[in-house]
Short mmCIF file of C-alpha atoms and ligand atoms in Angstrom, two decimals:
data_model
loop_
_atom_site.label_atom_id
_atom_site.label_comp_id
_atom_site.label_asym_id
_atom_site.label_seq_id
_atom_site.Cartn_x
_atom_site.Cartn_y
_atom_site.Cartn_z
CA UNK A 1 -18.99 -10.28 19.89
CA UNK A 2 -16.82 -12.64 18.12
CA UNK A 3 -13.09 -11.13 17.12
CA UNK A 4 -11.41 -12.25 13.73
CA UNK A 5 -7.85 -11.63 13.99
CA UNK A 6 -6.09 -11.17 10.94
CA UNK A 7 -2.15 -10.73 11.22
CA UNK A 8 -2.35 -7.86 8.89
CA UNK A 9 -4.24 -5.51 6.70
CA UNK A 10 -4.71 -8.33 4.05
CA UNK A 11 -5.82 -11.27 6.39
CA UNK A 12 -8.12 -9.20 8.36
CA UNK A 13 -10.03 -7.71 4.37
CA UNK A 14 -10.33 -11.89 3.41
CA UNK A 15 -11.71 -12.86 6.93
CA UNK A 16 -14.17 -10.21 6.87
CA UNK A 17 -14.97 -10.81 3.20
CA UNK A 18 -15.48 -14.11 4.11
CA UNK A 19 -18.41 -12.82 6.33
CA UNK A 20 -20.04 -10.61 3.73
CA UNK A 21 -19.82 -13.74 0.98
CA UNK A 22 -20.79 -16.13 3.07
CA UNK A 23 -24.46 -13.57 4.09
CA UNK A 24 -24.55 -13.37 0.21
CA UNK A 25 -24.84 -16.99 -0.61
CA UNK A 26 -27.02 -17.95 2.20
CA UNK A 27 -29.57 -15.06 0.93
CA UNK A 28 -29.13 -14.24 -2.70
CA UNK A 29 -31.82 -11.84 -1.81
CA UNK A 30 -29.78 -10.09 0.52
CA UNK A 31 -29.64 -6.39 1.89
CA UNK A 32 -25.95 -5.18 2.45
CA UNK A 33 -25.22 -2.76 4.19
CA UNK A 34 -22.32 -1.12 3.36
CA UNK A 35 -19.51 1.72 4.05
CA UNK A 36 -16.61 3.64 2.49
CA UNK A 37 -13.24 4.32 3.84
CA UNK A 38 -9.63 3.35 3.13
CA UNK A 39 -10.58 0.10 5.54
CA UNK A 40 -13.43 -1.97 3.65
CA UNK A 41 -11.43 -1.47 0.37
CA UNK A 42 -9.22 -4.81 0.14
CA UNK A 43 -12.75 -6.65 0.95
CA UNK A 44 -14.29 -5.13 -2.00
CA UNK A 45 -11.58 -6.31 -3.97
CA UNK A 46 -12.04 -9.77 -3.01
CA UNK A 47 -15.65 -9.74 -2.72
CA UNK A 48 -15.66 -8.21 -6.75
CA UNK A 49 -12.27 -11.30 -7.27
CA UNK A 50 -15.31 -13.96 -6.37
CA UNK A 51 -17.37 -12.57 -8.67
CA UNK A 52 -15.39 -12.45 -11.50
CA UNK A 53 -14.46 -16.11 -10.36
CA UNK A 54 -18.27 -17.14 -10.63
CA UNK A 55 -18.33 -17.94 -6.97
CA UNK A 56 -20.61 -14.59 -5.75
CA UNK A 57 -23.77 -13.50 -7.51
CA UNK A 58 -24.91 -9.88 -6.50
CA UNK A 59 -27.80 -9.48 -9.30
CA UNK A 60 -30.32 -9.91 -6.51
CA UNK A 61 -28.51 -7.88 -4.14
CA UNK A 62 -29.36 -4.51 -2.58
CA UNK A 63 -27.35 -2.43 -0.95
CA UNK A 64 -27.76 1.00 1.74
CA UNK A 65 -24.77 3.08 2.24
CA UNK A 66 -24.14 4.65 5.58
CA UNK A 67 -23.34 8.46 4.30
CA UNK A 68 -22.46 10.62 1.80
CA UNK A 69 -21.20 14.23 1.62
CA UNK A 70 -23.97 16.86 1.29
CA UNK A 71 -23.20 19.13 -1.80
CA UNK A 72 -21.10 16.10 -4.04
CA UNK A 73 -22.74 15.12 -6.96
CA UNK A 74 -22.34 11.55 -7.86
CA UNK A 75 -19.38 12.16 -10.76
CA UNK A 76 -17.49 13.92 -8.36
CA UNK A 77 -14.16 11.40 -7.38
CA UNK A 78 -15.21 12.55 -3.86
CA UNK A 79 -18.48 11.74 -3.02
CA UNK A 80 -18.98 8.49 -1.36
CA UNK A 81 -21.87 7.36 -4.49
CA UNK A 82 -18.48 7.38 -6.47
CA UNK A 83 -16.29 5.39 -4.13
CA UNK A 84 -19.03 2.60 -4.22
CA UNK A 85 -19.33 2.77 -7.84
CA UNK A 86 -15.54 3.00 -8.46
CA UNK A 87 -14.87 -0.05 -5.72
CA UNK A 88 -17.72 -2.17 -6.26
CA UNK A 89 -20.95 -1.55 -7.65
CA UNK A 90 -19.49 -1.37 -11.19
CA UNK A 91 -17.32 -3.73 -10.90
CA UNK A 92 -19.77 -6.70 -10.37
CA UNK A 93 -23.20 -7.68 -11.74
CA UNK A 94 -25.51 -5.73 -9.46
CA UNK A 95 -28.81 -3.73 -10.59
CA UNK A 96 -27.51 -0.04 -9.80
CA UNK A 97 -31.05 0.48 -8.84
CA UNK A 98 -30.99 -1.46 -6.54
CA UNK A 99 -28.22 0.42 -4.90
CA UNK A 100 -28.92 3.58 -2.15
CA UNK A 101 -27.03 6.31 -0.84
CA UNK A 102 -27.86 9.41 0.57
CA UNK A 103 -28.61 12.12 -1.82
CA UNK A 104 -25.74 14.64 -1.55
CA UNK A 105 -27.03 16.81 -4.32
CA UNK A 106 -30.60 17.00 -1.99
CA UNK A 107 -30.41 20.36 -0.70
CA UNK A 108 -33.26 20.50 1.49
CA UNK A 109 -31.51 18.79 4.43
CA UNK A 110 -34.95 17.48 6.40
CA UNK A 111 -36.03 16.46 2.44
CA UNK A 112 -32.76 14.55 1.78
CA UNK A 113 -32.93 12.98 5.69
CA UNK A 114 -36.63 11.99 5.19
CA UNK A 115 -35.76 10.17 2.01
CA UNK A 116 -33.35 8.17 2.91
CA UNK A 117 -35.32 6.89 5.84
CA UNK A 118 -37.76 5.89 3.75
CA UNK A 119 -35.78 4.21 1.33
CA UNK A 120 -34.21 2.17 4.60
CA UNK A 121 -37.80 1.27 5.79
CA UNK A 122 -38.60 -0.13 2.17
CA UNK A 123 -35.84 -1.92 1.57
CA UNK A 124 -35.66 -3.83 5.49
CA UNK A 125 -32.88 -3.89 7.78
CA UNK A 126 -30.07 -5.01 6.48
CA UNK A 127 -28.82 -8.31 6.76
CA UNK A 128 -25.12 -7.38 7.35
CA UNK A 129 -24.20 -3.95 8.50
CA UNK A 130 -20.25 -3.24 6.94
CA UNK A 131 -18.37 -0.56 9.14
CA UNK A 132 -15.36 1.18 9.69
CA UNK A 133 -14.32 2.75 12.78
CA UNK A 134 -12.65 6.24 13.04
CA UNK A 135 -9.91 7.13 15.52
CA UNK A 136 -12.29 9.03 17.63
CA UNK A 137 -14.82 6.13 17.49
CA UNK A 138 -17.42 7.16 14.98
CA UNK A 139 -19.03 5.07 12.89
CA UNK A 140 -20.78 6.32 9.60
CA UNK A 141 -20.57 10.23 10.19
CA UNK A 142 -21.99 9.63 14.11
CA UNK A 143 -19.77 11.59 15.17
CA UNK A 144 -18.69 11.65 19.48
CA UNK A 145 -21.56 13.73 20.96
CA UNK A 146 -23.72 14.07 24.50
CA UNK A 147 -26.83 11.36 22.17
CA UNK A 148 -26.99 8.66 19.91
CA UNK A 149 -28.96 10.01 17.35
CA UNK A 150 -31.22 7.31 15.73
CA UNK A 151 -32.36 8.08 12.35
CA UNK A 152 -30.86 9.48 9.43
CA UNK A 153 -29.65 13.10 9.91
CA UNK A 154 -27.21 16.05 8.72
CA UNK A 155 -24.14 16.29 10.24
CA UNK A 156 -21.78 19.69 10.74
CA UNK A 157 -18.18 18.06 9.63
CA UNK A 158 -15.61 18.88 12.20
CA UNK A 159 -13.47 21.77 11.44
CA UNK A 160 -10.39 19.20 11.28
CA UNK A 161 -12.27 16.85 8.88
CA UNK A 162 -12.50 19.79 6.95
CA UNK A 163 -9.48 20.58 7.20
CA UNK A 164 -7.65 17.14 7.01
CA UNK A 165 -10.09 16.43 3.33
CA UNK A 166 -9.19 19.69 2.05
CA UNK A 167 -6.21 18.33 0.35
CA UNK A 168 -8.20 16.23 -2.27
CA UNK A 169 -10.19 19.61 -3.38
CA UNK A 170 -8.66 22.46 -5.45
CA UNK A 171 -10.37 25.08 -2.81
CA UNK A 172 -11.04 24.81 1.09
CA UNK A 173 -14.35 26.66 -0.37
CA UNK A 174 -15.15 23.54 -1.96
CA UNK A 175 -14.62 20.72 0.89
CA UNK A 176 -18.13 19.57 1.99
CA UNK A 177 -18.89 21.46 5.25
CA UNK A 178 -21.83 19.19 6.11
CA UNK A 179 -22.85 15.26 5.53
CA UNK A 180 -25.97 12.86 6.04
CA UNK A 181 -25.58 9.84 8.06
CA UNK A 182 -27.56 6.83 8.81
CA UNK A 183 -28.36 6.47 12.54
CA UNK A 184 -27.46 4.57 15.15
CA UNK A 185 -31.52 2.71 15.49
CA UNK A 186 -30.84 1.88 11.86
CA UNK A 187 -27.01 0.35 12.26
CA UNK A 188 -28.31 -1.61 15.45
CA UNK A 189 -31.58 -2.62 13.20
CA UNK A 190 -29.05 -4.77 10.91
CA UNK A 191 -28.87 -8.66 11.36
CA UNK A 192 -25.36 -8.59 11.49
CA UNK A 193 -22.81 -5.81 12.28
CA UNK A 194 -19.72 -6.32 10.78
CA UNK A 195 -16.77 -3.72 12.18
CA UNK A 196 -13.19 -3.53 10.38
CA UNK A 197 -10.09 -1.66 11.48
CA UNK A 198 -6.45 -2.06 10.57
CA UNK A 199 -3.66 -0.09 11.95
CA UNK A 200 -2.33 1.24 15.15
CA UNK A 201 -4.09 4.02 14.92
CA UNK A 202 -7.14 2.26 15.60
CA UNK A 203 -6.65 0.84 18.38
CA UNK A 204 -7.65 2.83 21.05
CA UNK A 205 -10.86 3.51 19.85
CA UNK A 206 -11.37 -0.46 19.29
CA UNK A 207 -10.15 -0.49 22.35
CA UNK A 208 -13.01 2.19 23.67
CA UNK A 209 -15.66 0.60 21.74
CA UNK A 210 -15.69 -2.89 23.23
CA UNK A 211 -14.38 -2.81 26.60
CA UNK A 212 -15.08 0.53 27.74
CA UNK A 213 -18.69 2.37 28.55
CA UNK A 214 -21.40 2.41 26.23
CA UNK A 215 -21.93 6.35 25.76
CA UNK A 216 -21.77 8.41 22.96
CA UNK A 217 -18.67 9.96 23.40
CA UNK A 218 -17.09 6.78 21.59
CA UNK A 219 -19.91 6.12 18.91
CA UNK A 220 -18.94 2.67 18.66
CA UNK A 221 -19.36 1.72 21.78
CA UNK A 222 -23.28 1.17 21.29
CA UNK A 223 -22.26 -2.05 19.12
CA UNK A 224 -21.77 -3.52 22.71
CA UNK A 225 -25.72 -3.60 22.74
CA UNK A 226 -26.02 -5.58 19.35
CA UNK A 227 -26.00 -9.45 19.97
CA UNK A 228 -24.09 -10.41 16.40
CA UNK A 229 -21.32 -8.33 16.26
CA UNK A 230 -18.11 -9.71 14.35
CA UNK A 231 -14.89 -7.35 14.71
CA UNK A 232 -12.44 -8.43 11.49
CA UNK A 233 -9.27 -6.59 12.96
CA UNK A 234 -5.52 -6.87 12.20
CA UNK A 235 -2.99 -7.05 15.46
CA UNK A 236 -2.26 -3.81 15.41
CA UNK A 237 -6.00 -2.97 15.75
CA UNK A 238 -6.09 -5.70 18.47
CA UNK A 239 -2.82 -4.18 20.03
CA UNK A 240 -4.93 -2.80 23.14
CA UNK A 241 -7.69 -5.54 23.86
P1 LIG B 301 -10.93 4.63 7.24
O1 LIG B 301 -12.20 5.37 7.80
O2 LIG B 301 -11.36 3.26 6.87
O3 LIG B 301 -10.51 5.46 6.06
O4 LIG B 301 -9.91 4.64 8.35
C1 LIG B 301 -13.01 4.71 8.72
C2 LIG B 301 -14.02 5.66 9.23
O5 LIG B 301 -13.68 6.83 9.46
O6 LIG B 301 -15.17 5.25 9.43
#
């Protein structure tokens, strides 16, 4: 694994946008994988900056997203197709079909799961993996369990991720009780993994991830298996390495 230490939240975003650009122009052709989160959002910024700038062409790129919310349609300012249009996809000159993400409005959970998969054997493993890290180690919506689980399935959200995204709906009736996630085959399928985390409040499980077991009780901690991992972290991520 090789560690890029930024000294805060916007060193770490250009370091690891560095990554992602520099994937980009070695393969115009590239597949990106790619995740949502407060964390990857300052390296969208500068990723869609280069663009604008002329520097970064994405009209050849495609992209897979990790997860999405079951139940969100894509206009809803929730759903995780809206993030990536609203941060990136329009924003810079890619083909939006040539842009995946789980089908939250896909009902038919083994359907939607099924599809996505298929869609991810199509379009290849992805050259660069993006991911962010939660506090409890999970990456996508893999959430801590007793398995890795390695395709793309439905996950039951946590009663406090319910309860912590309930403030951005009107209802707790209408917070998404359910999501579908890539697996862990498919993240560890990817050329490159590419890992961000900022904050204090990361560092434990940063700290979990790399130096302690491999086990799915800290999702994360699988990277350890992948031979081209690059961690873009701030020092307060880094606080416990
Ligand atoms: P965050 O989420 O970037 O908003 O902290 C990361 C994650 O939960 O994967």
């Amino acid at each position: 694994m090789r560690i890029l230490r930024g000294k805060d939240y916007g060193e770490m975003s250009l370091l690891a946008a560095r990554i992602m650009a520099a994937k980009i122009l070695s393969n115009p052709s590239c597949v990106l994988g790619l995740a949502t989160g407060s964390t990857p959002i300052g390296l969208y910024d500068k990723l869609v900056k280069w663009n604008e700038e002329g520097i970064l062409d994405f009209s050849k790129v495609t992209t897979v997203n990790l997860d999405e919310y079951k139940g969100l349609t894509p206009d809803n300012d929730q759903s995780y197709r809206y993030f990536m249009n609203t941060h990136l996809f329009d924003r810079v000159n890619i083909r939006k079909d040539h842009t995946f993400v789980p089908d939250g409005t896909e009902k038919d959970e083994e359907k939607a799961c099924a599809d996505y998969n298929r869609i991810l054997e199509e379009v290849g493993p992805a050259d660069i993996q993006l991911l962010g890290i939660g506090r409890n180690g999970h990456i996508g919506f893999n959430e801590p369990g007793d398995a890795f689980i390695p395709l793309t399935h439905s996950v039951q959200l946590t009663e406090s991720t319910i309860e912590a995204n309930s403030r951005f709906f009107a209802t707790l009736e209408e917070v998404p009780k359910k999501a579908y996630t890539m697996g862990m085959k498919t993240i560890l399928n990817a050329k490159t993994v590419l890992i961000v985390a900022s904050g204090k409040d990361k560092a434990q499980a940063v700290h979990d991830a790399f130096e302690g077991p491999v086990t799915p009780a800290c999702p994360a901690s699988v990277l350890q298996l992948h031979s081209d991992v690059v961690l873009a972290a701030d020092e307060d991520a880094l606080s416990l390495m």
